Coordinates of C-alpha atoms in Angstrom, one line a residue:
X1316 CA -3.4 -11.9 15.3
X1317 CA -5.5 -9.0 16.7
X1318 CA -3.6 -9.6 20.4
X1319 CA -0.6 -8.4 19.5
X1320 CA 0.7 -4.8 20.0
X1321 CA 2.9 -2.9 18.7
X1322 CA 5.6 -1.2 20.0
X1323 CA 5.9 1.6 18.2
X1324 CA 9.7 2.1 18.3
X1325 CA 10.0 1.9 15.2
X1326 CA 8.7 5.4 13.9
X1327 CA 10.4 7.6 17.1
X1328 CA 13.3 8.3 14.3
X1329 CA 11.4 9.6 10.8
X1330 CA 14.9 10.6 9.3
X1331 CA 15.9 6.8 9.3
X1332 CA 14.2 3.9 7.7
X1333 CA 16.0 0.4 7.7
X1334 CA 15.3 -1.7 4.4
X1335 CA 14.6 -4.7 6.8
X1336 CA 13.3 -4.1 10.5
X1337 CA 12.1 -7.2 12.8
X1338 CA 10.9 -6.4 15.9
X1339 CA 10.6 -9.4 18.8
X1340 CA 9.9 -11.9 15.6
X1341 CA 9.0 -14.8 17.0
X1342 CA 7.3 -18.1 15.1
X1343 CA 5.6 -21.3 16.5
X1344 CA 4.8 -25.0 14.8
X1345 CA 2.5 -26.3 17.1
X1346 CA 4.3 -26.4 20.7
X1347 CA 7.3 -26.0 19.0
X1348 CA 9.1 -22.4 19.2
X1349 CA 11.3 -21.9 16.3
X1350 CA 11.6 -18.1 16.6
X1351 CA 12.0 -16.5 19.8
X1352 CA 11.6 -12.7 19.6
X1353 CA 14.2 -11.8 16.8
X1354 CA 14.9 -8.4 16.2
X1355 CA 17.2 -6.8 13.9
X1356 CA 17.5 -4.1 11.2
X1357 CA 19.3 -4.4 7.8
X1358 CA 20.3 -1.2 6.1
X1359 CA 20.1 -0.3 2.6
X1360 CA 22.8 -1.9 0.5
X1361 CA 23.6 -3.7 3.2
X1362 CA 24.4 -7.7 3.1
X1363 CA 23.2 -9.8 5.8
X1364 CA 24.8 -13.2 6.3
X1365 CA 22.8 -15.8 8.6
X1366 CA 24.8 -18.5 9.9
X1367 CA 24.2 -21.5 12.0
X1368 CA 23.4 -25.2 12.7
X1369 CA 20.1 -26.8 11.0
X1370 CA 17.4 -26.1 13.1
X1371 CA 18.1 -22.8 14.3
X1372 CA 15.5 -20.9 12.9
X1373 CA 17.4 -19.2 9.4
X1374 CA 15.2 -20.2 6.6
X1375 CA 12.3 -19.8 8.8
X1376 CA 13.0 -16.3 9.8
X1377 CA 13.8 -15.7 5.8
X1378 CA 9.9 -17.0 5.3
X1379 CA 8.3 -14.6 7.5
X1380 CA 10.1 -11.5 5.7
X1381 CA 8.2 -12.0 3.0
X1382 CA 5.2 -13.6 4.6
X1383 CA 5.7 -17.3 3.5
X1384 CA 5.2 -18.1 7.1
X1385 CA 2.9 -16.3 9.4
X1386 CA 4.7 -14.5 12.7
X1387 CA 3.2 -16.0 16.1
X1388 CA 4.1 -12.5 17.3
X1389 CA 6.2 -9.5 16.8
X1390 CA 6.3 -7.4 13.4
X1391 CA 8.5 -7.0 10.4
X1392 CA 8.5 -4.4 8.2
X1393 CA 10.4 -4.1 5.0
X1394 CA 10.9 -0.5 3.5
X1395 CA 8.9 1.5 6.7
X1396 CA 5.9 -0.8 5.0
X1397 CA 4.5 -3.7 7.6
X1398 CA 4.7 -7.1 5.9
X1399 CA 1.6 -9.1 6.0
X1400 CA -0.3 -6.9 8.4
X1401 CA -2.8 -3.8 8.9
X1402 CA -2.0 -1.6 12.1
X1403 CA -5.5 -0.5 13.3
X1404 CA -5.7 1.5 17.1
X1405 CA -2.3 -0.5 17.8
X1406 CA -3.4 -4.4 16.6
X1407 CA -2.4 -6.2 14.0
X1408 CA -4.5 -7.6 11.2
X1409 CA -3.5 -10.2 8.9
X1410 CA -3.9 -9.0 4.8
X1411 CA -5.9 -10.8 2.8
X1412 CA -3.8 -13.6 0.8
X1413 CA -3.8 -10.7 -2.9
X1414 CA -2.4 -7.7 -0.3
X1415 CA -0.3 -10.0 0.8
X1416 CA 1.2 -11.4 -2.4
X1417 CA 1.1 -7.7 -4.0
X1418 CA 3.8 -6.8 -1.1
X1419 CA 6.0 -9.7 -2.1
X1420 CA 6.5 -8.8 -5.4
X1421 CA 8.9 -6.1 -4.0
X1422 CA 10.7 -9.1 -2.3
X1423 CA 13.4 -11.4 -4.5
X1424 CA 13.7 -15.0 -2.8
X1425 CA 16.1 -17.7 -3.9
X1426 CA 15.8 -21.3 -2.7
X1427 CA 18.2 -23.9 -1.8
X1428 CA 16.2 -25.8 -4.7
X1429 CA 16.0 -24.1 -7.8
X1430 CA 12.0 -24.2 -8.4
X1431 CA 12.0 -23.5 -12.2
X1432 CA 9.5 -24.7 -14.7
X1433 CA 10.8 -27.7 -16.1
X1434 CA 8.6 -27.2 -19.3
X1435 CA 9.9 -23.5 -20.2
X1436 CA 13.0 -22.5 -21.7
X1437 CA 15.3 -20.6 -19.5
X1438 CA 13.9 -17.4 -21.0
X1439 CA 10.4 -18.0 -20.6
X1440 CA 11.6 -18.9 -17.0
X1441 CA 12.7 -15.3 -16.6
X1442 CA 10.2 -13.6 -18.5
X1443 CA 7.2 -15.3 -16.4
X1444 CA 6.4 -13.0 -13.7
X1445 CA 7.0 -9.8 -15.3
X1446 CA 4.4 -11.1 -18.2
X1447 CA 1.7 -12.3 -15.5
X1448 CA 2.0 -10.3 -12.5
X1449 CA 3.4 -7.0 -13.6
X1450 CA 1.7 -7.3 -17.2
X1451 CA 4.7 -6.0 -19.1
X1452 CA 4.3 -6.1 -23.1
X1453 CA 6.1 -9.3 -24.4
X1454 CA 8.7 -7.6 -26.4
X1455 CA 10.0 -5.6 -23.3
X1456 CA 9.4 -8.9 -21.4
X1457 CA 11.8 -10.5 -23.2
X1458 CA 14.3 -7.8 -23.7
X1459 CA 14.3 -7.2 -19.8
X1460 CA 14.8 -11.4 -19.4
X1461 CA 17.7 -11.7 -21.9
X1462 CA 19.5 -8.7 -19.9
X1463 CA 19.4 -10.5 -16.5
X1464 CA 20.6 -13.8 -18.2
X1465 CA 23.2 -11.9 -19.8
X1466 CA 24.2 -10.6 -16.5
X1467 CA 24.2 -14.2 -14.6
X1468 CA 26.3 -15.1 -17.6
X1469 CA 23.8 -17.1 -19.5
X1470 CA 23.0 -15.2 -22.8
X1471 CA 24.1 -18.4 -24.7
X1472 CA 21.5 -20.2 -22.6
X1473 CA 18.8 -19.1 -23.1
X1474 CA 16.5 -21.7 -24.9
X1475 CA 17.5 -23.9 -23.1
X1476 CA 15.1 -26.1 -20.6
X1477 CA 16.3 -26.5 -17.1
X1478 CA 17.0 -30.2 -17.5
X1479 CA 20.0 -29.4 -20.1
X1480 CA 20.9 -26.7 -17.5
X1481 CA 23.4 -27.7 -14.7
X1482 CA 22.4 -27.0 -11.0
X1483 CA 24.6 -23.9 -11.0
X1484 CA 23.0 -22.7 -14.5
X1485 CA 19.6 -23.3 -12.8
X1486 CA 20.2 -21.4 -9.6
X1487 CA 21.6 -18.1 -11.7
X1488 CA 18.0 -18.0 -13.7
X1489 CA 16.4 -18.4 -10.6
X1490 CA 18.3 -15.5 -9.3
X1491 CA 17.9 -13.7 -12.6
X1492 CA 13.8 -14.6 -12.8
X1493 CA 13.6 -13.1 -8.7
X1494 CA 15.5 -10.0 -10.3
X1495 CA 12.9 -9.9 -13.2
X1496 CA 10.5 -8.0 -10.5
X1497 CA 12.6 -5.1 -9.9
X1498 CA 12.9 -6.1 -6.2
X1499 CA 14.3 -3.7 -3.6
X1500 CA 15.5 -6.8 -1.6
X1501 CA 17.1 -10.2 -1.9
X1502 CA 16.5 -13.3 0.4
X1503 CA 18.6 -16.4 -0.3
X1504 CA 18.1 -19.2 1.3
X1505 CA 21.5 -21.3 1.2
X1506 CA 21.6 -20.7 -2.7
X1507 CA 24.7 -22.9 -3.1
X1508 CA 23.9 -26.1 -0.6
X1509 CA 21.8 -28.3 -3.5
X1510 CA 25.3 -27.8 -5.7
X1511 CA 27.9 -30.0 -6.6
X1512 CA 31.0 -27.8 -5.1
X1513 CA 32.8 -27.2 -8.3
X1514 CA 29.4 -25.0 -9.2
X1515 CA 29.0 -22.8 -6.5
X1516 CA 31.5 -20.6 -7.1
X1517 CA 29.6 -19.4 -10.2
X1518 CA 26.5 -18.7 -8.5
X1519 CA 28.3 -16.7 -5.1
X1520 CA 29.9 -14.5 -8.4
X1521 CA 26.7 -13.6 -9.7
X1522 CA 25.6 -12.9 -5.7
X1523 CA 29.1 -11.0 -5.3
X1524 CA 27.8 -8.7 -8.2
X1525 CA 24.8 -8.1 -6.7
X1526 CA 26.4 -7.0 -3.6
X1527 CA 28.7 -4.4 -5.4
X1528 CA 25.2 -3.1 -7.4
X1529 CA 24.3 -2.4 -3.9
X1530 CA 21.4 -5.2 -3.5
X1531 CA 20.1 -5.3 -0.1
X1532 CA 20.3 -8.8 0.6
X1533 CA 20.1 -11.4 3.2
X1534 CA 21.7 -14.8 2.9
X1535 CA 21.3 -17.6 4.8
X1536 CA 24.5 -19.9 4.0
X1537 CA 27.6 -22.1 5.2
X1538 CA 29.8 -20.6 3.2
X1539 CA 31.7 -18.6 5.6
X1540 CA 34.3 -17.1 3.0
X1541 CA 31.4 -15.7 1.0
X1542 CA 30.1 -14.0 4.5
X1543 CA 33.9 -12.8 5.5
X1544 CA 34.4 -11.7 2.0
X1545 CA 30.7 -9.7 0.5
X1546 CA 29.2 -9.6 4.3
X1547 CA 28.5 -6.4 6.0
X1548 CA 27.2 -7.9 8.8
X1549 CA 26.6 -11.4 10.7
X1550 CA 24.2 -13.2 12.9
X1551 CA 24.3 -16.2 14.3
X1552 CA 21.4 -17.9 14.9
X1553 CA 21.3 -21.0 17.2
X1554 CA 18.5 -22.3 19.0
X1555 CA 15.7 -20.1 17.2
X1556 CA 17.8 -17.1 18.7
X1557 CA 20.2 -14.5 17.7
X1558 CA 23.6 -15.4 19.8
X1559 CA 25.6 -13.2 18.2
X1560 CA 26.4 -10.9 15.4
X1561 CA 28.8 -8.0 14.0
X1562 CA 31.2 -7.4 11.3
X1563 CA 31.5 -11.1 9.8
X1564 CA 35.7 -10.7 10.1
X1565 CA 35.6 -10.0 13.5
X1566 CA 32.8 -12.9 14.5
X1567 CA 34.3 -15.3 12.2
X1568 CA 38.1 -14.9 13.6
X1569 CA 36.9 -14.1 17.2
X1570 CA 33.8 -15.1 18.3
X1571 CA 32.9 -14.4 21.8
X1572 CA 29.7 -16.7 22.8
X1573 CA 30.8 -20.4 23.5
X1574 CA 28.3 -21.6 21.0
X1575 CA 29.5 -19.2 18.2
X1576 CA 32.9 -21.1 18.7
X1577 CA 31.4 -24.4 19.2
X1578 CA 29.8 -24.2 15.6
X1579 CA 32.7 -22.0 13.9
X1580 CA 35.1 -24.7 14.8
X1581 CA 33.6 -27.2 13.1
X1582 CA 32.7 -25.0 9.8
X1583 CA 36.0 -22.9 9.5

């Protein structure tokens, strides 16, 4: 990616740094352009809710925050820190795979599917990163994992392999084993979809404590009560482009693009 400039905006203001800033994000498979210049800023504490058909670019976008997908262009930066790139005389160079995964651990992502070791205990789940990544003692391991499971409300489960778990016990350790690395932000990437819908109301709870913690977060869902109720702000994505976005109450109950009312009319 040495072709691509930078544009430098994004340190005229020292005072201000946004958690999340994307600038002209744009991501290709092939011939196919799934991200077409995206740019955006989340503030600190603030949560993001991304909304839209299939298709539209959301989960992608979520990738390349934390470098699971490489940008085609543009930059991101989370923290004033660029993600997944050295700036040298105003190119950009792609880190080495280790730089790369050293900034993710600063980075909490929650999947759609749960993605927990099916042959450790709920606990060990939890207590997996800090142990092998961060090398934190065992004891304080452990003490730090049955905190967060007692905060997703699982205390009682904590032996307990993910197969006697049900999907909405699964996707609060996941949330509690991405909160095991101390991150500054969370991505979720529709958390509650792979649920049966009498279980996602557990999970959005946990997601709705976060929020009042003040978690910087950014959620890519369908569950427009969760964005009108815990969102700060929300885009809507369509096309691999941002059509619109603002308050979520204002969007939700009067959106102004034609394709923001095309999709919200068949979702609210």
């Amino acid at each position: 990616m040495s072709d691509m400039t930078t544009p430098g905006a994004a340190s005229a203001d020292r005072g201000y740094v946004p958690m999340v800033l994307a600038e002209q994000v744009s991501k290709s498979f092939g011939s196919h352009e799934v991200l077409k210049s995206i740019s955006l800023e989340v503030k600190r504490g603030e949560v993001m809710c991304l909304v839209g058909p299939s298709g539209s670019g959301k989960s992608t976008f979520l990738r390349c925050i934390n470098h699971l997908e490489v940008l085609s262009a543009g930059r991101l930066s989370v923290d004033g820190e660029l993600i997944g790139y050295r700036e040298t005389s105003g190119k950009l160079y792609e880190m080495a795979p280790k730089e790369a995964a050293k900034q993710r651990r600063d980075i909490g992502m929650v999947f759609q599917r749960f993605n927990l070791f099916p042959h450790m205990t709920a606990l060990q789940n939890v207590m997996e990163a800090p142990l092998r990544v961060k090398g934190l003692p065992k004891a304080q391991a452990e003490r730090t994992a049955r905190d967060l499971l007692a905060r997703v409300g699982l205390a009682e489960r904590a032996d307990y392999y993910p197969a006697h778990l049900s999907g909405g016990q699964q996707q609060r350790v996941a949330i509690a084993r991405a909160l095991a690395m101390e991150p500054k932000l969370m991505l979720f990437d529709e958390p509650t979809s792979a649920l049966d819908p009498e279980l996602v109301g557990e999970v959005l709870d946990v997601m709705k404590g976060l929020a009042k913690e003040g978690m910087t977060m950014i959620v890519v869902t369908h569950e427009m009560g969760f964005a009108r109720e815990v969102g700060d702000s929300l885009v809507f994505m369509d096309g691999g482009v941002v059509v619109e976005s603002g308050d979520p109450e204002l969007v939700l109950s009067n959106p102004q693009h034609r394709r923001t009312q095309a999709f919200l009319s068949k979702v609210l």
